[in-house]
Amino acid sequence: MQRNNGILPPKTIGIIGGGQLGRMMAIAAKYMGYRIAVLDPTADCPTAQVADHSIVAAYDDMEAVKKLAEVSDVITYEFENVNLPAAAFLEQQGKLPQGAYALEVTQNREKEKTVMQELGLPVAPFAIVRSAEECEQVFHNFPLPAVIKTCRGGYDGKGQLKIEDASQIAAACAFAEEHCHCIIEQWLSFDKEVSVIFTRSQIGEITFFPIAENEHRNHILYQTSVPAAIPKVVERRAMKAVEKLAHHMNIVGTFAVELFIQGEAIYMNEMAPRPHNSGHYTIEACTVSQFMQHIRAICQLPLLEVSLLQSAIMVNVLGAELEEVVQLLPKAYAGFVHLYGKKSAKPNRKMGHITFIGDTIENVQQQMKTFWEAK
């Protein structure tokens, strides 16, 4: 398959979703000379603040979706819970190069795990239940500890329940009865969680970003370190598994897969069909960011070679820390601060991030220490 002339500036890129990922996509596209349209229910959302055209409507408002298609030459999305009929319509219009299939899979944990399993990729043992009775039956033979999750929705630890021992099975059954369609997974003890982020073009070329090592606090990503401290054999195994998945699903654009590392073994966990929080470090630390590479892919431009310029640590700024970060800005001589322009600073809401880069991880850690001590 050969590439055509592509979608060139100053054409308009439509974005479904107006959060921080859409904002950073839009900024990358603006650097390249594109115009931006956004569809989001909130008028002054982060993406709308940097867009040329804003459509304020619900994501399942088909009239609004048609309007976005009319004003856009190509359309992308910044989160996976896009309305599937809207995505199918845009794909039929030839405006959504990512297609609806990746959304269909990543919106449903059963489909996500089933695709991985059918490809022979390593996943934790799992079972699907739709009632308290089915849940109780599964736990007759299922190893503990385990976790039960809703098959749709849920993020940052929401929509799930950990089952430590048999005394908590009744709570799992009640969870299954309430949510109807759930997945039970064996709880894995792992050494590290990592993200493999890649971009794949419409003609099948693929580039990988350096594997990122993630640290969570209270189920929310706290920081990402690059390069990940993992053996080369694990790195190769992870990239090979993710590449197999990418080509099978015919992915277009930037895509992320989270994996658990246990010794030299890998376990695929979750997918995200768009740029990812753990890839924000690429803006300052790589030759091309996950956002710019995504724009190039959906606009049919050649993908750029990816190299890590320096070691990096990206730290999320939650609502509870926002004011402190703002007050530190006039005193800090290190750290690239990105604030997203969200109006409401709820305690666990992602309000921004800070990326620190340096020759070594030790140097980066010292910069972080200096930043937080600049009071």
XYZ file of C-alpha atoms in Angstrom:
375
model
C 0.000 0.000 0.000
C 1.411 3.379 -0.977
C 0.905 6.653 0.857
C -1.010 9.394 -0.954
C -0.278 13.104 -0.549
C -1.865 13.112 2.906
C -3.843 15.752 4.747
C -1.673 18.847 4.757
C -1.735 22.120 6.711
C -3.765 24.292 6.996
C -6.516 21.654 6.860
C -8.654 21.007 9.933
C -8.239 18.145 12.398
C -11.356 17.326 14.424
C -10.935 15.961 17.952
C -13.642 14.122 19.893
C -13.034 14.936 23.553
C -11.713 18.140 25.015
C -9.436 17.008 27.846
C -5.675 17.289 28.276
C -4.823 14.655 25.656
C -6.861 16.526 23.066
C -5.181 19.755 24.156
C -1.688 18.317 23.656
C -2.697 16.785 20.303
C -4.013 20.201 19.252
C -0.838 22.003 20.336
C 1.317 19.539 18.356
C -0.926 20.004 15.311
C -0.824 23.797 15.701
C 2.975 23.732 15.569
C 2.627 21.982 12.209
C 0.142 24.553 10.873
C -3.157 22.671 11.162
C -6.448 24.104 12.346
C -8.408 22.380 15.124
C -12.088 21.642 15.774
C -13.228 19.992 19.009
C -16.435 18.303 20.140
C -16.972 18.303 23.905
C -19.900 18.936 26.293
C -17.918 21.668 28.111
C -17.539 25.060 26.408
C -14.184 26.073 27.918
C -12.589 22.623 28.054
C -8.777 22.318 27.823
C -8.807 21.572 24.077
C -11.292 24.329 23.246
C -8.868 26.847 24.773
C -6.389 26.163 21.935
C -8.837 25.196 19.161
C -10.129 27.220 16.197
C -13.644 25.821 16.356
C -15.586 24.368 19.300
C -18.783 22.315 19.106
C -20.410 22.118 22.529
C -22.550 18.980 22.631
C -22.782 15.463 24.067
C -20.558 12.851 22.456
C -23.582 10.847 21.272
C -25.293 13.881 19.692
C -25.306 12.721 16.059
C -26.110 16.181 14.711
C -23.024 17.519 16.484
C -20.958 14.593 15.181
C -22.131 15.375 11.626
C -21.233 19.025 12.147
C -17.722 17.995 13.289
C -17.407 15.875 10.136
C -18.463 18.834 7.980
C -15.820 21.199 9.381
C -12.988 18.618 9.630
C -10.769 16.998 7.020
C -9.790 14.185 9.401
C -11.018 13.227 12.879
C -9.388 11.597 15.893
C -10.336 11.050 19.538
C -8.619 11.570 22.873
C -10.371 8.910 24.970
C -11.725 5.414 24.320
C -15.335 5.827 25.442
C -16.368 7.411 22.154
C -19.935 6.639 21.077
C -19.559 3.599 18.755
C -22.369 4.539 16.313
C -20.741 7.968 15.965
C -17.356 6.345 15.324
C -18.865 3.977 12.745
C -20.543 6.918 10.974
C -17.258 8.868 10.836
C -15.409 5.806 9.555
C -17.999 5.393 6.776
C -17.463 9.056 5.880
C -13.748 8.358 5.471
C -12.931 10.835 8.243
C -11.761 8.461 11.050
C -8.556 6.659 9.973
C -8.304 4.929 13.376
C -11.648 3.253 12.679
C -14.215 1.976 15.175
C -12.720 -1.483 15.836
C -9.978 -0.369 18.265
C -12.628 1.550 20.228
C -14.966 -1.459 20.266
C -12.211 -3.658 21.717
C -10.788 -1.225 24.272
C -14.221 -0.206 25.572
C -14.836 -3.778 26.689
C -12.435 -5.660 28.962
C -13.823 -9.032 27.827
C -13.077 -8.244 24.172
C -9.697 -6.761 25.119
C -8.531 -9.846 26.987
C -10.072 -12.222 24.430
C -8.176 -10.605 21.533
C -4.915 -10.904 23.477
C -5.633 -14.519 24.431
C -6.550 -15.537 20.876
C -3.223 -14.091 19.666
C -1.390 -16.265 22.193
C -0.196 -13.240 24.168
C 0.405 -13.636 27.909
C -2.491 -12.479 30.102
C -3.522 -13.227 33.675
C -6.127 -16.024 33.969
C -9.630 -14.529 33.739
C -13.329 -15.415 33.695
C -16.437 -13.505 32.589
C -19.521 -13.388 34.832
C -22.926 -11.758 34.439
C -24.596 -12.495 37.772
C -23.961 -13.295 41.433
C -24.651 -16.972 40.713
C -22.040 -17.130 37.938
C -19.569 -15.263 40.128
C -20.010 -17.712 43.010
C -19.552 -20.634 40.604
C -16.277 -19.199 39.235
C -14.819 -18.722 42.713
C -15.228 -22.438 43.493
C -12.010 -23.018 41.540
C -10.498 -19.574 40.920
C -7.173 -18.765 42.652
C -7.093 -15.946 45.221
C -6.302 -13.112 45.515
C -8.277 -11.894 42.504
C -9.880 -8.722 41.232
C -13.351 -8.253 39.768
C -13.868 -5.349 37.356
C -16.721 -3.978 35.298
C -16.227 -4.921 31.645
C -17.117 -1.379 30.567
C -16.023 1.935 32.077
C -13.877 2.400 35.152
C -10.445 4.025 35.352
C -7.894 5.053 38.016
C -9.072 2.168 40.231
C -12.789 2.873 39.826
C -15.176 0.047 38.891
C -13.187 -2.743 40.517
C -12.899 -4.701 43.755
C -9.986 -6.771 45.059
C -10.820 -10.150 46.633
C -8.118 -11.107 49.141
C -9.675 -14.287 50.569
C -12.842 -16.394 50.679
C -14.511 -14.067 53.186
C -14.821 -11.416 50.441
C -16.447 -13.608 47.784
C -19.921 -12.499 48.878
C -18.912 -8.887 48.192
C -17.661 -9.932 44.740
C -20.981 -11.641 44.024
C -22.876 -8.497 45.043
C -20.573 -6.480 42.751
C -21.304 -8.854 39.855
C -25.047 -8.688 40.479
C -24.944 -4.878 40.518
C -22.812 -4.437 37.387
C -24.022 -7.511 35.408
C -21.073 -7.840 32.977
C -17.784 -8.300 34.843
C -14.356 -9.838 34.443
C -12.581 -11.708 37.236
C -8.794 -11.741 36.903
C -6.153 -13.451 38.961
C -4.248 -10.888 41.031
C -0.643 -10.910 39.870
C 2.359 -10.170 42.047
C 4.667 -8.205 39.761
C 7.989 -6.406 39.937
C 7.107 -3.469 37.703
C 4.353 -2.021 35.543
C 5.495 -0.618 32.220
C 3.902 1.074 29.214
C 4.749 0.249 25.633
C 3.647 3.183 23.475
C 3.896 3.072 19.706
C 2.566 4.833 16.625
C 1.443 2.932 13.546
C 0.734 4.530 10.190
C -2.082 3.804 7.761
C 0.334 1.826 5.556
C 1.595 -0.297 8.461
C 4.905 1.341 9.416
C 5.443 1.377 13.183
C 7.681 3.284 15.599
C 8.111 2.594 19.311
C 8.787 5.052 22.108
C 11.187 3.977 24.872
C 9.440 1.686 27.355
C 8.257 3.653 30.378
C 8.185 2.420 33.982
C 5.094 3.465 35.948
C 4.487 4.062 39.639
C 0.925 4.381 40.935
C -0.423 5.851 44.151
C -4.040 5.216 45.152
C -4.667 3.604 41.731
C -3.632 6.829 39.924
C -0.439 7.133 37.890
C 1.988 9.113 40.056
C 5.135 9.129 37.950
C 6.729 7.597 34.865
C 10.469 6.985 34.515
C 12.383 6.475 31.275
C 14.268 4.406 30.395
C 12.548 1.611 32.328
C 14.919 -0.440 34.490
C 14.197 -3.767 32.792
C 16.455 -6.363 31.125
C 16.894 -6.179 27.348
C 15.279 -9.602 26.949
C 12.123 -8.300 28.651
C 12.164 -5.161 26.508
C 12.374 -7.224 23.311
C 9.651 -9.619 24.503
C 7.296 -6.747 25.356
C 7.813 -4.931 22.050
C 7.374 -8.144 20.037
C 4.077 -8.916 21.804
C 2.758 -5.378 21.347
C 3.798 -5.279 17.685
C 1.861 -8.498 17.050
C -1.215 -6.911 18.639
C -0.762 -3.661 16.672
C -0.685 -5.339 13.284
C -3.538 -7.732 14.125
C -5.808 -4.858 15.179
C -4.669 -2.687 12.239
C -3.983 0.185 14.632
C -3.566 3.693 13.247
C -2.072 6.458 15.376
C -0.501 6.424 18.816
C -1.556 3.521 21.036
C -0.503 2.321 24.500
C -0.354 -1.100 26.150
C 0.273 -1.512 29.880
C 2.146 -4.644 30.937
C 3.183 -6.266 34.217
C 6.775 -7.514 34.523
C 7.440 -10.550 36.737
C 11.104 -11.526 36.559
C 11.622 -12.058 32.826
C 7.942 -12.821 32.218
C 5.466 -10.287 30.809
C 1.676 -10.076 31.191
C -0.447 -7.832 28.995
C -2.827 -5.759 31.094
C -4.783 -2.965 29.403
C -4.793 -1.041 26.124
C -5.494 2.607 25.324
C -6.239 3.475 21.666
C -4.731 6.978 21.854
C -1.791 8.866 23.413
C -1.294 7.950 27.062
C -0.513 9.672 30.360
C 2.692 7.643 30.666
C 3.892 9.017 27.311
C 3.845 12.712 28.244
C 7.614 12.591 28.838
C 8.064 12.305 25.051
C 7.323 16.022 24.587
C 10.677 17.067 26.063
C 12.682 13.826 26.184
C 12.297 12.433 22.643
C 13.028 13.568 19.113
C 9.277 13.492 18.424
C 6.400 13.425 20.903
C 3.635 10.842 21.053
C 1.223 13.625 20.073
C 3.078 14.871 16.998
C 3.670 11.307 15.800
C -0.074 10.665 16.234
C -0.952 13.701 14.112
C 1.489 12.558 11.427
C -0.087 9.076 11.374
C -3.704 10.207 11.021
C -2.725 12.777 8.369
C -0.807 10.150 6.333
C 2.596 11.772 6.797
C 5.737 9.627 7.234
C 6.495 8.721 10.846
C 9.650 10.279 12.269
C 12.447 8.238 13.813
C 12.106 8.090 17.605
C 15.128 8.534 19.864
C 15.404 9.237 23.586
C 17.368 12.465 24.019
C 17.764 12.275 27.808
C 16.519 10.264 30.779
C 13.215 11.567 32.109
C 10.715 11.397 34.931
C 7.171 12.673 34.441
C 5.117 13.462 37.549
C 1.362 14.037 37.483
C 0.004 17.165 39.190
C -3.284 16.400 40.928
C -5.804 18.929 42.169
C -4.491 18.743 45.726
C -1.005 19.799 44.525
C -1.943 22.394 41.928
C -1.647 25.512 44.089
C 1.731 24.398 45.470
C 3.084 23.870 41.939
C 1.876 27.292 40.813
C 3.550 28.941 43.817
C 6.821 27.100 43.070
C 7.023 28.320 39.470
C 8.814 31.645 40.221
C 11.445 29.804 42.306
C 12.135 26.574 40.402
C 15.027 26.329 37.908
C 14.201 22.802 36.691
C 11.154 20.996 35.408
C 8.868 21.531 32.408
C 5.456 22.358 33.878
C 2.328 21.642 31.825
C -1.000 22.823 33.258
C -4.156 21.778 31.467
C -6.503 24.724 32.017
C -9.186 22.773 33.876
C -11.525 25.015 35.848
C -12.207 22.706 38.809
C -9.242 21.374 40.822
C -10.669 18.268 42.522
C -8.159 16.503 44.844
C -7.446 13.445 42.626
C -8.100 15.104 39.283
C -5.166 15.328 36.859
C -4.551 19.062 36.495
C -1.146 18.947 34.836
C 2.211 17.242 34.774
C 5.891 18.109 35.214
C 8.687 16.505 33.205
C 12.288 16.507 34.427
C 15.089 15.484 32.044
C 18.810 14.890 32.521
C 21.831 12.812 31.526
C 21.025 10.147 34.122
C 18.026 9.122 36.206
C 20.021 10.133 39.305
C 20.448 13.641 37.893
C 16.720 13.785 37.130
C 15.838 12.694 40.660
C 18.038 15.474 42.039
C 16.207 18.019 39.865
C 12.878 16.777 41.234
C 14.139 17.141 44.791
C 15.350 20.681 44.064
C 11.998 21.614 42.479
C 9.899 20.540 45.455
C 12.280 22.166 47.916
C 12.218 25.560 46.156
C 9.934 27.144 48.764
